[in-house]
Short mmCIF file of N, CA and C in Angstrom, two decimals:
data_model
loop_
_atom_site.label_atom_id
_atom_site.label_comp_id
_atom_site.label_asym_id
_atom_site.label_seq_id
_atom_site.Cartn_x
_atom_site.Cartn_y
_atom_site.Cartn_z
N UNK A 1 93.32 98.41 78.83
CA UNK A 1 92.88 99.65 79.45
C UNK A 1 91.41 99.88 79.14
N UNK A 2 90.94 100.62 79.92
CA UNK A 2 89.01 100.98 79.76
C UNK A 2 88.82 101.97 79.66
N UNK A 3 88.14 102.16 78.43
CA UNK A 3 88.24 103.58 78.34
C UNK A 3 86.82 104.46 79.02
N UNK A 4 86.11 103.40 79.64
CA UNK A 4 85.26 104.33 80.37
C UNK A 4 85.01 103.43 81.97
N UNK A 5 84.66 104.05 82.93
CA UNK A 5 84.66 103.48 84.27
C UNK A 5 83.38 103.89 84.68
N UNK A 6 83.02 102.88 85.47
CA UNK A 6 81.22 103.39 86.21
C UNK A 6 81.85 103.55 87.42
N UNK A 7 80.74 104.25 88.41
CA UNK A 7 81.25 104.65 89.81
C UNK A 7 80.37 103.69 90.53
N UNK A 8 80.69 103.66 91.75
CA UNK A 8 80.07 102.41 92.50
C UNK A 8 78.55 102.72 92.52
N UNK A 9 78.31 103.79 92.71
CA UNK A 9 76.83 104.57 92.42
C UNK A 9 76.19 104.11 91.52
N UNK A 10 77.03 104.36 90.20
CA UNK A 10 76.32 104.23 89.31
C UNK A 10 76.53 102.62 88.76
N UNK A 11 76.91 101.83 89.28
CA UNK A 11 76.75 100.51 89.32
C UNK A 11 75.42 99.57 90.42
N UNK A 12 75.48 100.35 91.69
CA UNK A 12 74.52 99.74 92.27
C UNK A 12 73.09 100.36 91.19
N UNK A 13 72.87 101.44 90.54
CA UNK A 13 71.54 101.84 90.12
C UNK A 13 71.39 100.89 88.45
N UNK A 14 72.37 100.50 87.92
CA UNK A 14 72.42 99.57 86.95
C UNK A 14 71.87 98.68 87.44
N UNK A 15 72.52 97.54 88.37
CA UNK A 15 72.18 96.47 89.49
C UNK A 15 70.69 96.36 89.51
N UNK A 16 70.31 97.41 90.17
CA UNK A 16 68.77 97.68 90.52
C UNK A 16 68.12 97.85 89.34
N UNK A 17 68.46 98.19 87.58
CA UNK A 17 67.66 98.25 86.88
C UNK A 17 67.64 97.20 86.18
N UNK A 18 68.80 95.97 86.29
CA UNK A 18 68.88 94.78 85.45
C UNK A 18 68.05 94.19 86.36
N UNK A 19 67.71 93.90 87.82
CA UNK A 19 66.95 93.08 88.73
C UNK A 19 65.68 93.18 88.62
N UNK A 20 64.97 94.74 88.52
CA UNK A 20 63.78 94.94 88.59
C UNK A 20 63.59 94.55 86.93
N UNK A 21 64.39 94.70 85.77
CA UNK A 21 63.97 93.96 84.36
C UNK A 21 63.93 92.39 84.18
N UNK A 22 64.35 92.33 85.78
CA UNK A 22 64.55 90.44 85.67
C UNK A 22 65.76 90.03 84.42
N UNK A 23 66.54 90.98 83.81
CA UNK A 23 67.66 90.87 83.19
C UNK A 23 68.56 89.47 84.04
N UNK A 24 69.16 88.62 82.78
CA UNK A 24 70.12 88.13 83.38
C UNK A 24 71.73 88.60 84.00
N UNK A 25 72.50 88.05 84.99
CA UNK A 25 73.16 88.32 85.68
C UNK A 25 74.73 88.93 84.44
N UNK A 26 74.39 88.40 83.21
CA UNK A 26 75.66 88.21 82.56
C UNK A 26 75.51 89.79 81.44
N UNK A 27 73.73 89.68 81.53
CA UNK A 27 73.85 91.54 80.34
C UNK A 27 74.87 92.10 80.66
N UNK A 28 75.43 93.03 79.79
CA UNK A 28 76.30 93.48 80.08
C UNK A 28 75.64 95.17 79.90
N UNK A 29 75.81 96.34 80.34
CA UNK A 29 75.31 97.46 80.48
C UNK A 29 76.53 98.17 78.93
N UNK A 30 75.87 98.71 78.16
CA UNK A 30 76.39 98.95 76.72
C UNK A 30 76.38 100.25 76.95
N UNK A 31 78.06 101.16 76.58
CA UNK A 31 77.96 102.84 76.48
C UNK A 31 78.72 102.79 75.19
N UNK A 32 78.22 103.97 74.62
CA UNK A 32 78.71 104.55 73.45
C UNK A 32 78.74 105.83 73.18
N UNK A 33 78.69 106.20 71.82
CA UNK A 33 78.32 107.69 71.33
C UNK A 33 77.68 107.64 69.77
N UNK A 34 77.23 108.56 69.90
CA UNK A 34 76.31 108.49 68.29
C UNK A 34 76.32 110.28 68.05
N UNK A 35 76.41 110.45 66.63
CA UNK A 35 76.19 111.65 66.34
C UNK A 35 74.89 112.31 66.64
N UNK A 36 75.18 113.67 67.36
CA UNK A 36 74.40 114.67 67.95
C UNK A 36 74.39 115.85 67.42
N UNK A 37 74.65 116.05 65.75
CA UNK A 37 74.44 117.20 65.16
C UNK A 37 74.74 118.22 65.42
N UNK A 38 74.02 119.48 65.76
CA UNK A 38 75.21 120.62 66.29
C UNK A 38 75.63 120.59 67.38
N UNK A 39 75.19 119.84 68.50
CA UNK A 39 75.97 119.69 69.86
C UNK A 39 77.07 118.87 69.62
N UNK A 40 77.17 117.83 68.45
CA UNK A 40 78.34 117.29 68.52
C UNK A 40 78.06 116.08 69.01
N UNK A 41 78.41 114.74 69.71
CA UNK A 41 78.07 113.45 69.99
C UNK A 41 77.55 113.20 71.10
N UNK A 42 76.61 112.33 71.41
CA UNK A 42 75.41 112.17 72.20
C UNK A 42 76.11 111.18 73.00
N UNK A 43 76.17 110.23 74.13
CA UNK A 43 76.10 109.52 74.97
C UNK A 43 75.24 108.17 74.80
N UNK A 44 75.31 107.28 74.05
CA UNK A 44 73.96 105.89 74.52
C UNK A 44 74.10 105.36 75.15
N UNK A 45 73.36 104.62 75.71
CA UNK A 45 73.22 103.67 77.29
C UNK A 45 72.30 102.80 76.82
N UNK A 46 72.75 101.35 77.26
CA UNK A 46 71.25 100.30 77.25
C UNK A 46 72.37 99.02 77.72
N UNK A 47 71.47 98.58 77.37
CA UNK A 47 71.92 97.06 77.76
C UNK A 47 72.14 95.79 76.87
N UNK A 48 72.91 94.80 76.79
CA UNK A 48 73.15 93.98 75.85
C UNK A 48 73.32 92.52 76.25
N UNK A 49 73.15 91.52 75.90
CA UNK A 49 72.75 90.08 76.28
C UNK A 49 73.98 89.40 75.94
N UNK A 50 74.71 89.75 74.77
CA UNK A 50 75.71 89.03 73.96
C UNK A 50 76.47 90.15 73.86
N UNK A 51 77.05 90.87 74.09
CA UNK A 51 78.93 91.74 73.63
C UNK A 51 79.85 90.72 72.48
N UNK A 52 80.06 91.33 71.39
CA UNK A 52 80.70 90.47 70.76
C UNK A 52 82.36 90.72 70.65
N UNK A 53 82.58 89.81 71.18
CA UNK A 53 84.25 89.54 71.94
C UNK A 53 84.79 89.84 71.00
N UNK A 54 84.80 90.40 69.60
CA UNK A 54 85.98 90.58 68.21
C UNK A 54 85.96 92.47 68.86
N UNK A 55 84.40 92.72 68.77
CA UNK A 55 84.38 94.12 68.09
C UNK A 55 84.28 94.84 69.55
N UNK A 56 83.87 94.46 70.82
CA UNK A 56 83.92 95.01 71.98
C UNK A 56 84.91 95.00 73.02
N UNK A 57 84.87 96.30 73.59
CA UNK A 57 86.07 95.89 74.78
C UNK A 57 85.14 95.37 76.05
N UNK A 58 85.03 94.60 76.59
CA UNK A 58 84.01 94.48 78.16
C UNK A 58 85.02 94.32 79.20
N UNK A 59 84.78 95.05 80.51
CA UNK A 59 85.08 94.80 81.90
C UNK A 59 84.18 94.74 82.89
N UNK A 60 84.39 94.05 83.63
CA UNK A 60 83.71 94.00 85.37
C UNK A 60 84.07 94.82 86.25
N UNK A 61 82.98 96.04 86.58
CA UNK A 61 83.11 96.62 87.29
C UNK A 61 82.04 96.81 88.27
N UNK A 62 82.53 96.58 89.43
CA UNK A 62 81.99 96.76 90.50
C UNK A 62 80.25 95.88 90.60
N UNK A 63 80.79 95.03 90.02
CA UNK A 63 79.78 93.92 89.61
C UNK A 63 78.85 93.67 87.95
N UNK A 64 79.25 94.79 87.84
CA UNK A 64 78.83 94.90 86.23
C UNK A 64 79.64 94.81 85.31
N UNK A 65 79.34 94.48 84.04
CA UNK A 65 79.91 94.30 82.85
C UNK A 65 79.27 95.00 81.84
N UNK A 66 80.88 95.94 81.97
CA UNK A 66 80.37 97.16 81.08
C UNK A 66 81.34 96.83 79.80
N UNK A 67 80.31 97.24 78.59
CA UNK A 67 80.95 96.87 76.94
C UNK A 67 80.79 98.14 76.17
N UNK A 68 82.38 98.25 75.65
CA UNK A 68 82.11 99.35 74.50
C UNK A 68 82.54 99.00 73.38
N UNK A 69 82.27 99.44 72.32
CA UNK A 69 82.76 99.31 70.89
C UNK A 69 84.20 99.90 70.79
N UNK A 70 84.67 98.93 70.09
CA UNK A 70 85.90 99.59 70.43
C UNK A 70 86.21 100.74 69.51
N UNK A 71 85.51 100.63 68.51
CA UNK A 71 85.33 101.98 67.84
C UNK A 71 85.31 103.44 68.08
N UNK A 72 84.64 103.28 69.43
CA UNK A 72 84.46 104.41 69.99
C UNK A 72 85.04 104.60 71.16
N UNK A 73 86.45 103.98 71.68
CA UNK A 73 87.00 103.63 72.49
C UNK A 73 87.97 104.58 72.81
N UNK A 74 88.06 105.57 71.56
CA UNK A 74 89.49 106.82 71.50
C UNK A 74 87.98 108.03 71.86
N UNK A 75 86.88 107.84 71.25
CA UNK A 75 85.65 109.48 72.28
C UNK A 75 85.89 109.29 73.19
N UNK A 76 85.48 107.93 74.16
CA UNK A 76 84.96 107.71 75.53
C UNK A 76 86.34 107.67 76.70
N UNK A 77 87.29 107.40 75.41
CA UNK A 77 88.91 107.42 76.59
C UNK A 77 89.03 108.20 77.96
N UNK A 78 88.61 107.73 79.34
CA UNK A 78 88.94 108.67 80.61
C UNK A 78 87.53 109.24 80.84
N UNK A 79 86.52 108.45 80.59
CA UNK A 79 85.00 108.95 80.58
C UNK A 79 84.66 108.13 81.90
N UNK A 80 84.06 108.75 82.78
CA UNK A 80 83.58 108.22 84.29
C UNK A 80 81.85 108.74 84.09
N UNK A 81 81.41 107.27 84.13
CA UNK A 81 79.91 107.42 84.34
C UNK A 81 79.61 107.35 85.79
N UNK A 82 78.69 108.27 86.22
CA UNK A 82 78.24 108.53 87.42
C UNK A 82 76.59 108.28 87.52
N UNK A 83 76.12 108.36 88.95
CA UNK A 83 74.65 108.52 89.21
C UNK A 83 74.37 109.51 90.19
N UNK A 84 73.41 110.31 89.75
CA UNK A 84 72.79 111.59 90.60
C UNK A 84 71.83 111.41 91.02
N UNK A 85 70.99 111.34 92.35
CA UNK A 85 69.96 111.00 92.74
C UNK A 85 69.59 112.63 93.85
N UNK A 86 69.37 113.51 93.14
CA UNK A 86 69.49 114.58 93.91
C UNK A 86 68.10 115.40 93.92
N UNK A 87 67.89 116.49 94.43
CA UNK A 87 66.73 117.19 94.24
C UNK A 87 66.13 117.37 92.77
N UNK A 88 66.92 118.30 92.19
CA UNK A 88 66.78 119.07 90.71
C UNK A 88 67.76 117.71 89.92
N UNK A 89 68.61 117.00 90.19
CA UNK A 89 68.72 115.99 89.38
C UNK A 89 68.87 114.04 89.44
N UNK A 90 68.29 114.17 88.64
CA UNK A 90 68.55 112.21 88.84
C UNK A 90 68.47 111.87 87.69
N UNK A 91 69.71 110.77 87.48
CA UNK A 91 70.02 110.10 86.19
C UNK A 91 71.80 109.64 86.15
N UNK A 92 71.81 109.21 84.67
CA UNK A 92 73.35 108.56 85.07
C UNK A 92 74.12 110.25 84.27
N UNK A 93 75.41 110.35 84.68
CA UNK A 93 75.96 111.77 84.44
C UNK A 93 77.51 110.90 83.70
N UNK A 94 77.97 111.66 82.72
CA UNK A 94 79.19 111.33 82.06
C UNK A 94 79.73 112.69 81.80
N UNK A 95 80.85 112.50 82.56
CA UNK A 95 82.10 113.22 82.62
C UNK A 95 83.34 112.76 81.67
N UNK A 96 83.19 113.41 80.69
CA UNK A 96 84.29 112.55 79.63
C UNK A 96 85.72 114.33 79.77
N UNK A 97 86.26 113.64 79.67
CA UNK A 97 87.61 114.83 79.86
C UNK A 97 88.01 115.43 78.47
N UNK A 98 87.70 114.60 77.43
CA UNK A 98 87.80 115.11 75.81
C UNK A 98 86.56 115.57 75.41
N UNK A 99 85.66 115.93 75.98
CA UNK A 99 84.55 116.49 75.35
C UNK A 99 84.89 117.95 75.16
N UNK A 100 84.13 117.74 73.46
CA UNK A 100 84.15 119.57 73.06
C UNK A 100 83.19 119.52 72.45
N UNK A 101 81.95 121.03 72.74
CA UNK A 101 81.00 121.53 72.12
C UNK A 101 81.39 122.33 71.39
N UNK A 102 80.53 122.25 70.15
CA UNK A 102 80.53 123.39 68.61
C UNK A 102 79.39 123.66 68.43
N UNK A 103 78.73 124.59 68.04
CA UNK A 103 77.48 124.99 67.44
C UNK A 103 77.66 125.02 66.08
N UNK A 104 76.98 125.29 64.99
CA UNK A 104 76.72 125.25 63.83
C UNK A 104 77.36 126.31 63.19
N UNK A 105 77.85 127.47 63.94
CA UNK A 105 78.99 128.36 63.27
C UNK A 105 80.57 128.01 63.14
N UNK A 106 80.51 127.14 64.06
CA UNK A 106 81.97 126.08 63.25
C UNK A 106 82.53 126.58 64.86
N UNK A 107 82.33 127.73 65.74
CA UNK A 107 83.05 127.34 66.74
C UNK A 107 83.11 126.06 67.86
N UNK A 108 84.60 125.57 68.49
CA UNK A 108 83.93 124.80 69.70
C UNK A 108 84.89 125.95 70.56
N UNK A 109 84.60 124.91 71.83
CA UNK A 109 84.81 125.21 73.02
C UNK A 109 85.05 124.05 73.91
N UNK A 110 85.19 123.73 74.94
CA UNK A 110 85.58 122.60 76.29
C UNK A 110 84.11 122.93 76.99
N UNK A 111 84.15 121.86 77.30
CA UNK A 111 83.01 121.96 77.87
C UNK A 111 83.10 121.57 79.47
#
C-alpha cells in the first residue's frame, strides 16, 4: 500500500522539473515530514538518485517514482500531493487526511 499518491498534475510538473534539471529518468521524487515546531510537522520534497530498497517504500506513479521513508509512512498514510497553477497560487499542495495543528498552548485542532 502507498501511503502517499501524486495527482497526474502534479506528476506532469515533477516531469517538467526533472527534464529541465536534466535529472535522470530513474530519480525518484522524495516526500516526507520533518518537525515544524509549533505548527507541528512540515512537508519535504526533493529528489533522490538512489532510494534505498531496505528503508524506503517507492512506487510508479503516473510516470514517476515516488519514495518515502517508511518511517514516516503511518504521518503521510492517505496523503494526495497535488499541483496548483492558479492566480494567487502555484506550487505542489498536500492534502493529508491525519493532519492536526497545535500551537504552543498545547491545543490542536483538524485542520
Amino acid at each position: 500500500m502507498t501511503a502517499v499518491t501524486i495527482t497526474e498534475k502534479a506528476a506532469s510538473e515533477i516531469k517538467r522539473v526533472m527534464s529541465e534539471q536534466q535529472m535522470p529518468e530513474t530519480t525518484s521524487v522524495r516526500i516526507g515530514v520533518s518537525g515544524g515546531g509549533c505548527s507541528g510537522m512540515q512537508y519535504t520534497f526533493g529528489f533522490d538518485e538512489n532510494p534505498d530498497a531496505a528503508a524506503d517504500e517507492v512506487s510508479a506513479q503516473h510516470g514517476v517514482n515516488v519514495a518515502v521513508n517508511k518511517q514516516f509512512s503511518l504521518h503521510l498514510d492517505g496523503t494526495v500531493v497535488d499541483f496548483k497553477d492558479e492566480l494567487h497560487q502555484r506550487g505542489f499542495v498536500f492534502n493529508n487526511p491525519n493532519a492536526v495543528r497545535s500551537c504552543g498552548c498545547g491545543s490542536s485542532f483538524s485542520s
